Short mmCIF file of C-alpha atoms in Angstrom, two decimals:
data_model
loop_
_atom_site.label_atom_id
_atom_site.label_comp_id
_atom_site.label_asym_id
_atom_site.label_seq_id
_atom_site.Cartn_x
_atom_site.Cartn_y
_atom_site.Cartn_z
CA MET A 1 115.51 93.03 87.52
CA GLY A 2 117.97 96.42 88.40
CA SER A 3 121.75 96.03 87.95
CA PRO A 4 123.73 96.44 91.84
CA ALA A 5 125.44 99.05 89.09
CA MET A 6 123.07 100.97 87.95
CA PRO A 7 120.38 100.71 89.87
CA SER A 8 117.06 103.25 88.94
CA LYS A 9 117.62 106.62 89.66
CA ALA A 10 113.24 106.54 89.78
CA CYS A 11 111.75 108.01 92.74
CA GLN A 12 110.47 105.24 95.05
CA PRO A 13 106.72 105.83 93.74
CA CYS A 14 107.26 104.53 90.61
CA ARG A 15 110.35 101.56 91.93
CA VAL A 16 107.28 100.50 93.72
CA LYS A 17 104.77 100.87 90.51
CA ARG A 18 107.15 100.15 88.03
CA ARG A 19 106.29 102.38 86.53
CA LYS A 20 108.18 104.35 84.83
CA CYS A 21 109.67 107.86 86.29
CA ASP A 22 110.09 111.29 84.12
CA LYS A 23 111.84 112.29 87.37
CA LYS A 24 110.90 116.14 87.02
CA LEU A 25 111.50 118.47 89.77
CA PRO A 26 110.34 118.87 91.93
CA GLY A 27 108.21 116.49 91.25
CA CYS A 28 107.73 113.50 89.10
CA SER A 29 104.47 113.87 87.53
CA GLN A 30 103.67 110.04 87.56
CA CYS A 31 103.38 110.91 91.83
CA ARG A 32 101.85 114.08 90.17
CA ARG A 33 98.20 113.04 88.50
CA ALA A 34 98.35 110.06 91.27
CA LYS A 35 97.81 112.55 94.04
CA VAL A 36 100.96 110.93 95.87
CA VAL A 37 104.05 112.65 97.41
CA CYS A 38 106.94 111.89 95.67
CA LEU A 39 109.72 113.03 97.79
CA GLY A 40 112.25 113.00 94.77
CA TYR A 41 115.18 110.92 93.60
CA ARG A 42 118.62 108.55 95.26
CA ASP A 43 121.71 109.79 93.50
CA ASP A 44 124.23 107.39 92.89
CA PHE A 45 126.20 106.87 96.12
CA SER A 46 122.99 106.76 98.01
CA SER A 47 121.32 104.80 94.60
CA ARG A 48 124.25 101.89 94.85
CA LEU A 49 123.49 102.23 98.72
CA ARG A 50 120.27 101.33 98.89
CA ASP A 51 119.56 98.72 96.56
CA GLN A 52 122.83 96.92 98.33
CA THR A 53 121.64 97.32 101.83
CA VAL A 54 118.00 95.88 100.43
CA SER A 55 119.69 93.00 99.03
CA THR A 56 121.66 92.51 101.80
CA ALA A 57 118.76 92.24 104.46
CA HIS A 58 116.68 89.99 102.15
CA LYS A 59 119.76 87.31 102.54
CA PHE A 60 119.81 87.68 105.72
CA GLN A 61 115.88 87.30 105.48
CA THR A 62 116.50 83.45 103.53
CA LEU A 63 119.03 82.67 105.71
CA ASP A 64 116.71 82.35 108.40
CA LYS A 65 113.95 80.82 106.70
CA THR A 66 116.49 77.94 106.45
CA SER A 67 118.89 77.60 109.19
CA GLY A 68 116.69 79.76 111.42
CA SER A 69 118.91 82.38 112.98
CA VAL A 70 121.70 84.20 111.79
CA SER A 71 124.78 84.05 112.80
CA PRO A 72 125.67 87.56 115.85
CA MET A 73 128.83 88.08 113.33
CA ALA A 74 126.84 87.67 110.27
CA MET A 75 125.31 91.24 111.08
CA SER A 76 126.04 95.02 110.82
CA PRO A 77 126.73 96.66 113.60
CA VAL A 78 123.45 99.04 112.92
CA MET A 79 121.98 94.94 112.56
CA ARG A 80 123.98 93.76 115.72
CA SER A 81 122.52 96.94 118.04
CA ARG A 82 118.73 95.99 116.76
CA SER A 83 116.99 94.27 118.92
CA ALA A 84 114.82 91.67 118.64
CA SER A 85 111.70 92.97 117.98
CA ASP A 86 113.26 95.52 115.75
CA MET A 87 114.93 92.82 113.54
CA GLN A 88 111.81 90.93 112.67
CA HIS A 89 110.21 93.97 111.21
CA ALA A 90 113.78 94.55 109.17
CA GLN A 91 113.78 91.53 107.84
CA THR A 92 109.58 91.15 106.44
CA THR A 93 109.74 94.62 105.18
CA PRO A 94 113.13 96.09 104.02
CA ASP A 95 112.66 98.15 101.66
CA ALA A 96 110.75 100.44 104.85
CA LEU A 97 113.33 100.42 107.76
CA VAL A 98 115.78 101.50 104.69
CA VAL A 99 114.17 104.11 102.24
CA HIS A 100 112.82 105.72 105.30
CA LYS A 101 116.19 106.94 106.73
CA LEU A 102 117.42 107.45 102.96
CA SER A 103 113.82 109.87 102.45
CA ALA A 104 114.32 113.41 102.57
CA SER A 105 112.01 115.46 105.26
CA PRO A 106 108.55 117.49 102.58
CA GLU A 107 110.33 120.51 103.97
CA ASP A 108 114.11 119.72 103.03
CA VAL A 109 112.67 118.54 99.91
CA ALA A 110 110.18 122.06 100.13
CA LEU A 111 113.26 123.85 100.70
CA GLY A 112 115.14 121.89 97.82
CA TYR A 113 112.82 123.37 96.02
CA PHE A 114 111.77 126.78 96.72
CA LEU A 115 115.99 127.29 96.31
CA ASN A 116 116.95 126.31 93.03
CA PHE A 117 114.24 125.59 91.14
CA TYR A 118 111.64 129.26 92.58
CA ALA A 119 114.03 131.91 92.84
CA PRO A 120 116.63 131.42 90.37
CA ALA A 121 113.02 133.21 88.15
CA THR A 122 111.22 135.25 90.23
CA GLN A 123 112.82 138.62 92.70
CA PHE A 124 114.26 136.36 94.49
CA ASP A 125 116.79 135.21 92.81
CA TYR A 126 119.70 136.30 94.85
CA LEU A 127 119.02 133.95 97.48
CA SER A 128 121.41 131.72 96.44
CA GLU A 129 125.15 134.53 96.69
CA ALA A 130 122.41 135.43 101.17
CA SER A 131 123.09 131.71 102.86
CA THR A 132 124.58 133.38 106.19
CA VAL A 133 121.50 135.38 106.42
CA PHE A 134 119.86 132.30 107.59
CA LEU A 135 121.56 131.13 110.13
CA CYS A 136 119.99 134.92 112.19
CA PRO A 137 117.94 134.73 114.44
CA GLY A 138 114.03 135.35 114.68
CA PRO A 139 111.50 134.25 112.45
CA LEU A 140 112.93 133.60 108.81
CA ARG A 141 113.49 129.94 108.73
CA SER A 142 109.31 129.64 108.79
CA ALA A 143 108.84 132.53 107.09
CA LEU A 144 110.68 130.08 103.65
CA LEU A 145 108.86 126.90 104.75
CA ALA A 146 105.16 128.81 104.62
CA PRO A 147 105.92 129.93 100.91
CA SER A 148 107.97 125.99 100.12
CA LEU A 149 105.83 123.77 101.00
CA LEU A 150 103.04 125.57 100.19
CA LEU A 151 104.40 125.19 96.29
CA LEU A 152 104.80 122.26 97.20
CA SER A 153 101.50 121.24 97.94
CA GLN A 154 100.59 123.21 94.89
CA ASN A 155 102.72 120.87 93.61
CA PHE A 156 100.91 117.70 94.97
CA GLN A 157 97.97 119.17 95.37
CA SER A 158 98.76 118.01 99.22
CA THR A 159 96.09 118.99 102.26
CA ALA A 160 98.30 117.73 104.85
CA LEU A 161 101.25 119.65 103.18
CA GLN A 162 98.83 123.22 103.39
CA ALA A 163 98.33 122.48 106.76
CA LEU A 164 102.19 122.57 107.84
CA ALA A 165 102.83 125.72 105.39
CA GLN A 166 99.69 126.90 107.19
CA ASP A 167 101.26 126.03 110.87
CA ASN A 168 104.77 128.13 109.50
CA TYR A 169 102.88 131.34 108.69
CA ALA A 170 101.61 131.30 111.56
CA LYS A 171 104.31 131.42 113.41
CA ALA A 172 106.08 133.44 110.53
CA LEU A 173 104.20 136.24 111.60
CA ARG A 174 104.22 135.74 115.38
CA LEU A 175 107.36 136.03 115.14
CA THR A 176 108.10 138.80 113.17
CA SER A 177 105.73 140.89 115.05
CA SER A 178 107.60 140.54 117.86
CA VAL A 179 110.94 141.50 116.41
CA LEU A 180 109.40 144.21 114.64
CA SER A 181 108.21 145.80 117.72
CA GLY A 182 111.65 145.68 119.09
CA GLN A 183 115.13 147.20 118.11
CA VAL A 184 117.26 144.29 118.26
CA LEU A 185 116.85 142.88 114.95
CA VAL A 186 114.06 145.67 113.44
CA THR A 187 116.38 146.26 110.70
CA CYS A 188 118.24 143.67 109.26
CA ASP A 189 117.81 141.77 106.10
CA SER A 190 116.70 139.17 107.76
CA THR A 191 113.58 140.17 108.57
CA LEU A 192 112.88 142.60 105.68
CA LEU A 193 114.04 139.02 103.67
CA ALA A 194 110.93 137.60 106.20
CA VAL A 195 108.75 140.25 105.15
CA LEU A 196 109.30 139.61 101.67
CA LEU A 197 108.79 136.08 101.56
CA LEU A 198 105.48 136.09 103.66
CA SER A 199 104.20 138.23 101.07
CA VAL A 200 104.75 136.06 98.08
CA TYR A 201 103.48 133.15 100.73
CA GLU A 202 99.94 135.52 100.17
CA ALA A 203 100.70 135.53 97.07
CA LEU A 204 100.81 131.84 96.24
CA ALA A 205 98.00 131.30 98.24
CA PHE A 206 95.76 133.78 96.84
CA GLN A 207 92.34 132.65 95.66
CA GLY A 208 89.36 134.50 94.68
CA ARG A 209 89.27 137.50 92.37
CA GLN A 210 89.52 139.86 95.73
CA VAL A 211 91.67 142.72 96.74
CA PRO A 212 94.50 140.56 98.47
CA SER A 213 94.62 143.23 100.92
CA ALA A 214 97.52 140.62 102.83
CA TRP A 215 99.80 141.10 100.54
CA SER A 216 99.21 145.01 100.47
CA ALA A 217 99.55 145.09 103.90
CA HIS A 218 103.17 143.25 103.72
CA ILE A 219 104.32 145.44 101.26
CA ARG A 220 103.51 148.09 103.06
CA GLY A 221 105.21 146.61 105.79
CA ALA A 222 107.95 146.71 103.57
CA PHE A 223 107.99 150.24 102.93
CA GLN A 224 108.50 150.52 106.55
CA LEU A 225 111.66 148.49 107.07
CA LEU A 226 113.26 150.59 103.83
CA GLN A 227 112.67 153.66 105.02
CA MET A 228 114.23 153.15 109.35
CA ARG A 229 117.52 151.44 107.49
CA GLY A 230 117.86 153.84 105.79
CA GLU A 231 121.50 154.04 103.22
CA THR A 232 123.20 151.56 105.28
CA GLN A 233 121.65 148.78 103.14
CA PHE A 234 122.96 149.90 99.95
CA ASP A 235 126.74 148.51 101.18
CA SER A 236 125.87 144.92 101.44
CA SER A 237 124.68 143.12 97.78
CA LEU A 238 122.22 141.52 100.11
CA GLY A 239 120.95 144.46 101.20
CA ARG A 240 121.15 146.90 97.07
CA ASN A 241 118.81 143.30 96.34
CA LEU A 242 115.95 143.38 99.06
CA PHE A 243 115.90 146.91 98.35
CA LEU A 244 115.75 145.95 94.28
CA HIS A 245 112.62 143.61 94.70
CA ALA A 246 110.90 145.44 98.00
CA SER A 247 110.20 148.59 95.69
CA CYS A 248 108.99 146.57 93.22
CA ASN A 249 106.52 145.77 94.43
CA ILE A 250 105.57 148.95 96.04
CA ARG A 251 105.57 150.33 93.20
CA ILE A 252 103.42 148.18 91.78
CA ASP A 253 101.02 148.28 93.99
CA CYS A 254 100.64 151.65 94.52
CA THR A 255 99.57 151.76 90.76
CA GLN A 256 97.68 149.07 91.21
CA ARG A 257 95.57 151.43 93.84
CA GLY A 258 96.42 154.61 91.60
CA MET A 259 98.60 155.77 93.99
CA LYS A 260 102.01 158.12 93.38
CA ALA A 261 105.06 156.47 94.44
CA PRO A 262 106.51 157.47 97.77
CA PRO A 263 109.19 160.73 97.53
CA ALA A 264 110.35 158.67 100.09
CA LEU A 265 111.17 155.83 97.48
CA GLY A 266 112.50 158.23 95.07
CA ALA A 267 115.00 159.29 97.14
CA LEU A 268 116.52 156.19 98.59
CA GLN A 269 116.89 154.97 95.14
CA SER A 270 118.85 157.48 93.89
CA SER A 271 121.11 156.76 96.68
CA LEU A 272 121.11 153.27 95.66
CA VAL A 273 122.16 154.87 91.96
CA ARG A 274 125.37 155.84 93.18
CA ASN A 275 126.86 152.30 93.41
CA MET A 276 125.38 150.38 90.52
CA ASP A 277 125.58 150.74 87.33
CA PRO A 278 122.24 152.75 86.20
CA ARG A 279 121.25 151.24 82.71
CA ASP A 280 120.77 147.98 84.86
CA PRO A 281 118.00 146.43 83.48
CA ASN A 282 116.43 147.01 87.49
CA ILE A 283 117.14 149.84 87.69
CA ARG A 284 115.85 151.87 84.87
CA LEU A 285 112.73 148.99 85.50
CA GLY A 286 112.50 150.84 89.17
CA ALA A 287 112.44 154.10 87.91
CA PHE A 288 109.45 152.79 84.74
CA LEU A 289 107.74 151.75 87.67
CA ASP A 290 107.37 155.14 89.66
CA GLN A 291 106.58 157.46 86.43
CA PHE A 292 103.93 154.29 85.77
CA ALA A 293 102.15 155.06 88.57
CA ASN A 294 102.25 159.26 88.77
CA LEU A 295 101.06 159.35 86.30
CA ARG A 296 98.00 156.65 86.52
CA SER A 297 97.39 158.27 90.18
CA ARG A 298 96.57 161.47 88.02
CA ILE A 299 95.52 160.79 85.04
CA CYS A 300 92.27 162.59 86.01
CA ASP A 301 94.28 166.27 86.25
CA PHE A 302 95.96 166.03 82.31
CA PRO A 303 93.85 166.91 79.17
CA PRO A 304 94.36 164.90 76.10
CA LEU A 305 97.09 165.63 74.63
CA SER A 306 99.15 166.13 77.34
CA ARG A 307 98.18 162.95 78.26
CA THR A 308 99.59 161.82 75.35
CA HIS A 309 102.22 162.99 75.80
CA LYS A 310 103.21 161.89 78.98
CA ALA A 311 102.27 158.41 77.33
CA LEU A 312 104.38 158.71 74.41
CA GLU A 313 108.15 159.69 77.00
CA LEU A 314 107.03 156.24 78.59
CA ASP A 315 106.91 154.68 75.61
CA LYS A 316 110.84 156.38 74.63
CA GLU A 317 111.73 154.34 78.61
CA LEU A 318 110.59 151.09 77.59
CA VAL A 319 112.09 151.28 74.12
CA THR A 320 115.39 151.93 76.31
CA LEU A 321 114.67 149.22 79.18
CA LEU A 322 114.11 146.32 75.69
CA ASP A 323 117.87 147.57 74.04
CA ASP A 324 118.91 146.81 77.28
CA LEU A 325 117.79 143.61 78.20
CA TRP A 326 118.78 142.88 74.58
CA ARG A 327 122.12 144.06 74.86
CA LEU A 328 122.43 141.87 77.93
CA VAL A 329 120.24 138.56 77.80
CA PRO A 330 119.07 139.13 73.79
CA PHE A 331 116.97 135.50 73.09
CA ILE A 332 117.05 133.06 70.53
CA SER A 333 114.18 133.32 67.53
CA VAL A 334 113.92 129.19 66.42
CA ASP A 335 112.09 127.47 63.80
CA VAL A 336 109.76 125.86 64.60
CA ALA A 337 109.89 123.05 61.85
CA THR A 338 113.72 122.89 63.25
CA LEU A 339 112.16 121.44 66.42
CA PRO A 340 111.59 118.55 67.29
CA GLY A 341 107.96 116.47 67.50
CA GLN A 342 105.25 118.85 67.24
CA ILE A 343 104.77 122.23 69.86
CA ASP A 344 101.00 124.58 69.64
CA THR A 345 101.90 128.07 69.06
CA TYR A 346 100.85 131.12 67.63
CA GLU A 347 103.15 132.24 65.07
CA ASP A 348 106.07 129.92 63.04
CA TRP A 349 108.73 130.35 65.35
CA VAL A 350 109.37 131.15 69.36
CA HIS A 351 111.87 132.27 71.85
CA ARG A 352 114.30 130.46 74.37
CA TYR A 353 115.39 132.93 76.80
CA THR A 354 118.88 131.99 79.09
CA SER A 355 116.61 131.95 82.48
CA GLN A 356 112.84 131.48 83.68
CA ARG A 357 114.07 134.57 85.54
CA MET A 358 114.86 136.91 82.29
CA LEU A 359 111.76 135.44 80.08
CA LYS A 360 110.28 137.11 82.81
CA LEU A 361 111.94 139.58 83.08
CA TRP A 362 110.99 139.85 78.98
CA ASN A 363 107.46 139.58 79.53
CA SER A 364 106.61 142.59 82.22
CA VAL A 365 108.35 144.61 80.59
CA ARG A 366 106.46 143.39 76.77
CA ILE A 367 103.54 143.84 78.78
CA LEU A 368 104.47 147.10 80.30
CA ARG A 369 104.18 147.92 77.15
CA LEU A 370 101.28 146.47 75.23
CA PHE A 371 99.23 149.22 78.63
CA VAL A 372 100.78 151.93 77.13
CA ASN A 373 100.39 151.75 73.82
CA GLU A 374 96.82 150.76 74.41
CA HIS A 375 95.78 153.79 76.39
CA ILE A 376 98.35 155.84 73.34
CA HIS A 377 95.77 154.78 70.44
CA HIS A 378 92.94 155.13 73.59
CA TYR A 379 93.13 158.82 73.81
CA LEU A 380 93.55 159.10 69.93
CA THR A 381 90.83 156.73 68.93
CA ALA A 382 88.91 159.47 71.50
CA GLN A 383 90.19 162.57 70.24
CA HIS A 384 90.59 161.42 66.19
CA THR A 385 86.94 163.66 65.47
CA ILE A 386 88.64 167.01 66.66
CA GLU A 387 91.00 169.16 64.39
CA LYS A 388 94.36 169.79 66.13
CA PHE A 389 94.34 165.41 66.73
CA GLN A 390 93.62 165.70 62.35
CA THR A 391 96.89 165.98 61.06
CA GLU A 392 99.15 163.10 59.38
CA GLU A 393 101.39 163.04 62.56
CA TRP A 394 99.29 161.20 65.04
CA THR A 395 98.14 159.72 62.81
CA GLN A 396 100.81 158.41 62.47
CA ALA A 397 100.60 157.59 65.91
CA ARG A 398 97.88 156.50 66.24
CA GLU A 399 98.79 152.90 63.49
CA SER A 400 102.46 152.88 65.46
CA ALA A 401 100.32 152.19 68.62
CA MET A 402 98.60 149.00 67.48
CA ALA A 403 101.71 148.01 65.63
CA ILE A 404 103.83 147.64 68.37
CA SER A 405 100.95 146.28 70.33
CA ALA A 406 100.99 143.62 67.80
CA LYS A 407 104.62 143.59 68.21
CA MET A 408 104.36 142.60 71.48
CA ILE A 409 101.61 140.60 71.96
CA SER A 410 103.19 138.45 69.44
CA ASP A 411 106.62 138.48 71.62
CA VAL A 412 104.80 137.60 74.92
CA LEU A 413 103.13 134.14 72.20
CA ALA A 414 106.48 133.06 71.80
CA SER A 415 107.83 132.98 74.72
CA VAL A 416 105.33 130.07 75.46
CA PRO A 417 105.68 126.55 74.03
CA LEU A 418 109.50 126.30 75.07
CA CYS A 419 108.27 127.36 78.60
CA LEU A 420 106.26 124.83 78.93
CA GLU A 421 108.35 122.38 76.74
CA SER A 422 111.24 122.15 77.44
CA SER A 423 111.82 123.15 81.99
CA MET A 424 112.40 119.99 84.21
CA SER A 425 109.75 122.94 86.95
CA PRO A 426 106.91 122.90 85.05
CA MET A 427 104.98 124.29 87.57
CA VAL A 428 106.75 127.74 88.32
CA SER A 429 107.29 128.01 84.06
CA ALA A 430 103.94 127.54 83.89
CA ARG A 431 103.02 130.71 86.45
CA SER A 432 104.91 132.82 85.28
CA LEU A 433 103.08 132.79 82.09
CA VAL A 434 99.69 133.70 83.67
CA TYR A 435 100.26 136.94 83.77
CA PRO A 436 101.95 138.02 80.44
CA LEU A 437 98.60 135.36 78.51
CA THR A 438 96.33 137.51 80.77
CA GLY A 439 97.20 140.54 79.76
CA VAL A 440 97.00 139.74 76.00
CA ALA A 441 94.06 137.77 76.96
CA VAL A 442 92.32 141.19 78.04
CA SER A 443 94.56 143.20 75.30
CA LYS A 444 91.50 146.34 72.92
CA LEU A 445 94.07 145.68 70.70
CA GLY A 446 94.55 141.91 70.22
CA SER A 447 94.11 140.26 67.17
CA PRO A 448 90.90 137.26 68.09
CA ARG A 449 93.21 134.76 67.34
CA ALA A 450 95.94 136.08 69.91
CA LYS A 451 93.15 136.80 72.41
CA ARG A 452 91.83 133.28 72.21
CA PHE A 453 95.39 131.77 72.21
CA ALA A 454 95.77 132.82 74.95
CA HIS A 455 92.92 132.41 77.01
CA ASN A 456 93.60 128.61 75.85
CA ARG A 457 96.80 128.58 77.06
CA LEU A 458 95.12 129.87 79.87
CA ALA A 459 92.53 127.66 81.10
CA PHE A 460 95.41 124.59 79.91
CA ILE A 461 97.75 125.88 82.80
CA GLY A 462 94.68 125.61 84.97
CA SER A 463 93.53 122.35 84.32
CA GLU A 464 96.97 120.32 83.54
CA TYR A 465 99.34 122.68 86.53
CA GLY A 466 96.83 122.65 88.82
CA LEU A 467 97.97 126.79 89.56
CA ILE A 468 94.23 127.91 90.34
CA GLN A 469 94.43 131.43 89.94
CA ALA A 470 95.14 130.62 86.10
CA ALA A 471 91.95 128.98 85.58
CA GLU A 472 90.46 131.68 87.40
CA SER A 473 92.48 134.56 85.26
CA ALA A 474 90.89 132.19 82.19
CA HIS A 475 87.58 132.56 84.23
CA MET A 476 88.14 136.26 84.48
CA VAL A 477 88.79 136.82 81.06
CA SER A 478 85.21 134.89 79.71
CA GLN A 479 83.50 136.75 81.92
CA THR A 480 85.19 140.71 82.02
CA ARG A 481 87.35 140.43 78.95
CA ASP A 482 89.41 142.97 82.21
CA MET A 483 92.27 143.00 84.45
CA GLU A 484 91.19 142.42 88.30
CA ASP A 485 92.68 144.32 90.98
CA TRP A 486 94.53 140.54 92.20
CA ILE A 487 96.55 139.72 89.44
CA HIS A 488 99.13 142.01 89.32
CA LEU A 489 99.71 139.25 92.46
CA LEU A 490 100.89 136.69 89.56
CA LEU A 491 103.31 139.02 88.20
CA VAL A 492 104.89 139.19 91.97
CA SER A 493 105.27 135.72 92.63
#
């Protein structure tokens, strides 16, 4: 029996079953496997309060059995205020009485998980500095609850939580439509944030490997809001972060659909750069995505030599971006032999990053560089029989593209083991790996062993963590061996 001075910090279902609880967040692995909703763990104060209160209730129950009654003066003020029927219920199920009152609601647990674990690892990492925006009227609370509850439902495979998430999404859609039809709140930070939250709900909920039209609709709506907000949106830190978040998604959507990035977006970004360090990785990434989207939209208009030159220019931009990342947020290479236990690795070394967000940013740039160098290699191979492409310069460029691709693949796969093994929020970590692993698995320049490792990790994430999109990505790799036009949703969520 546990000591009141050191009560168990396990979740309530694990305490009832007397099983070992690994206390992972947002809920333990034991509850997830049992498909039971785990509502978190007790802190020191509530643990002592709860255990002592339950113990006192048991004492009252014992006194009642021996003497037939309990002195009103011996009862706490709360117990004296209860009716006879309440007291009878408390004596028969004291744990239910106390635990029910002290347990957090699913909404509170979901919001805590989203804001403390999901947001810092994604494009929403600025939300920790945006607490005042949640006081604004409008659709924001429902828009925030929708993806928060959806993430929790996926973690526990709970249809009840999923239905609650859908209800909040529908409510947020109605409220957002009402705001957009008015003039008062349409340019507020809270409105743009609500639209971005609705888009991430669509990205998280997406299934079926079809074209993600609902997500694209939200992103196009976000672009309209950016135009309406104008340059005044850059007056605050939150406004600048919202712009960077929305504009990145707009560019990704344009790239995926083979469209040029809107010129109005570039004009707004030029105004933003005056208020920020132009070497900021987010600024550089936005500028690169502009060029990448524009090249993809006109690729057929250029002769082979021009295509190759433009792709080589893009690669130089990515080299600069990777150098900036290394200067700002370097990672550590770790020899596998120095790690305790055994983990599944591709090579004899792995990477450790400063945060989950930085790992995702590093891998996103690596996959972009892998794509660019695959294009370079493809162009040069296709033109290899033409005399002007048979020079030593172009031969070295083709070999360099292969070497760079191998390096990018190796670095992506080195990020996988510690990301899965050491994370306090494994669902978020596992999700962040699906896009880069898919990029490796379908790579035209990847070795069979590297592609097999990536595919196996995708299948593992799909089965172990119940991530449907990871399982669908693994099936996609097996069936088509090519990127379908929905996989970018893993990049933006």
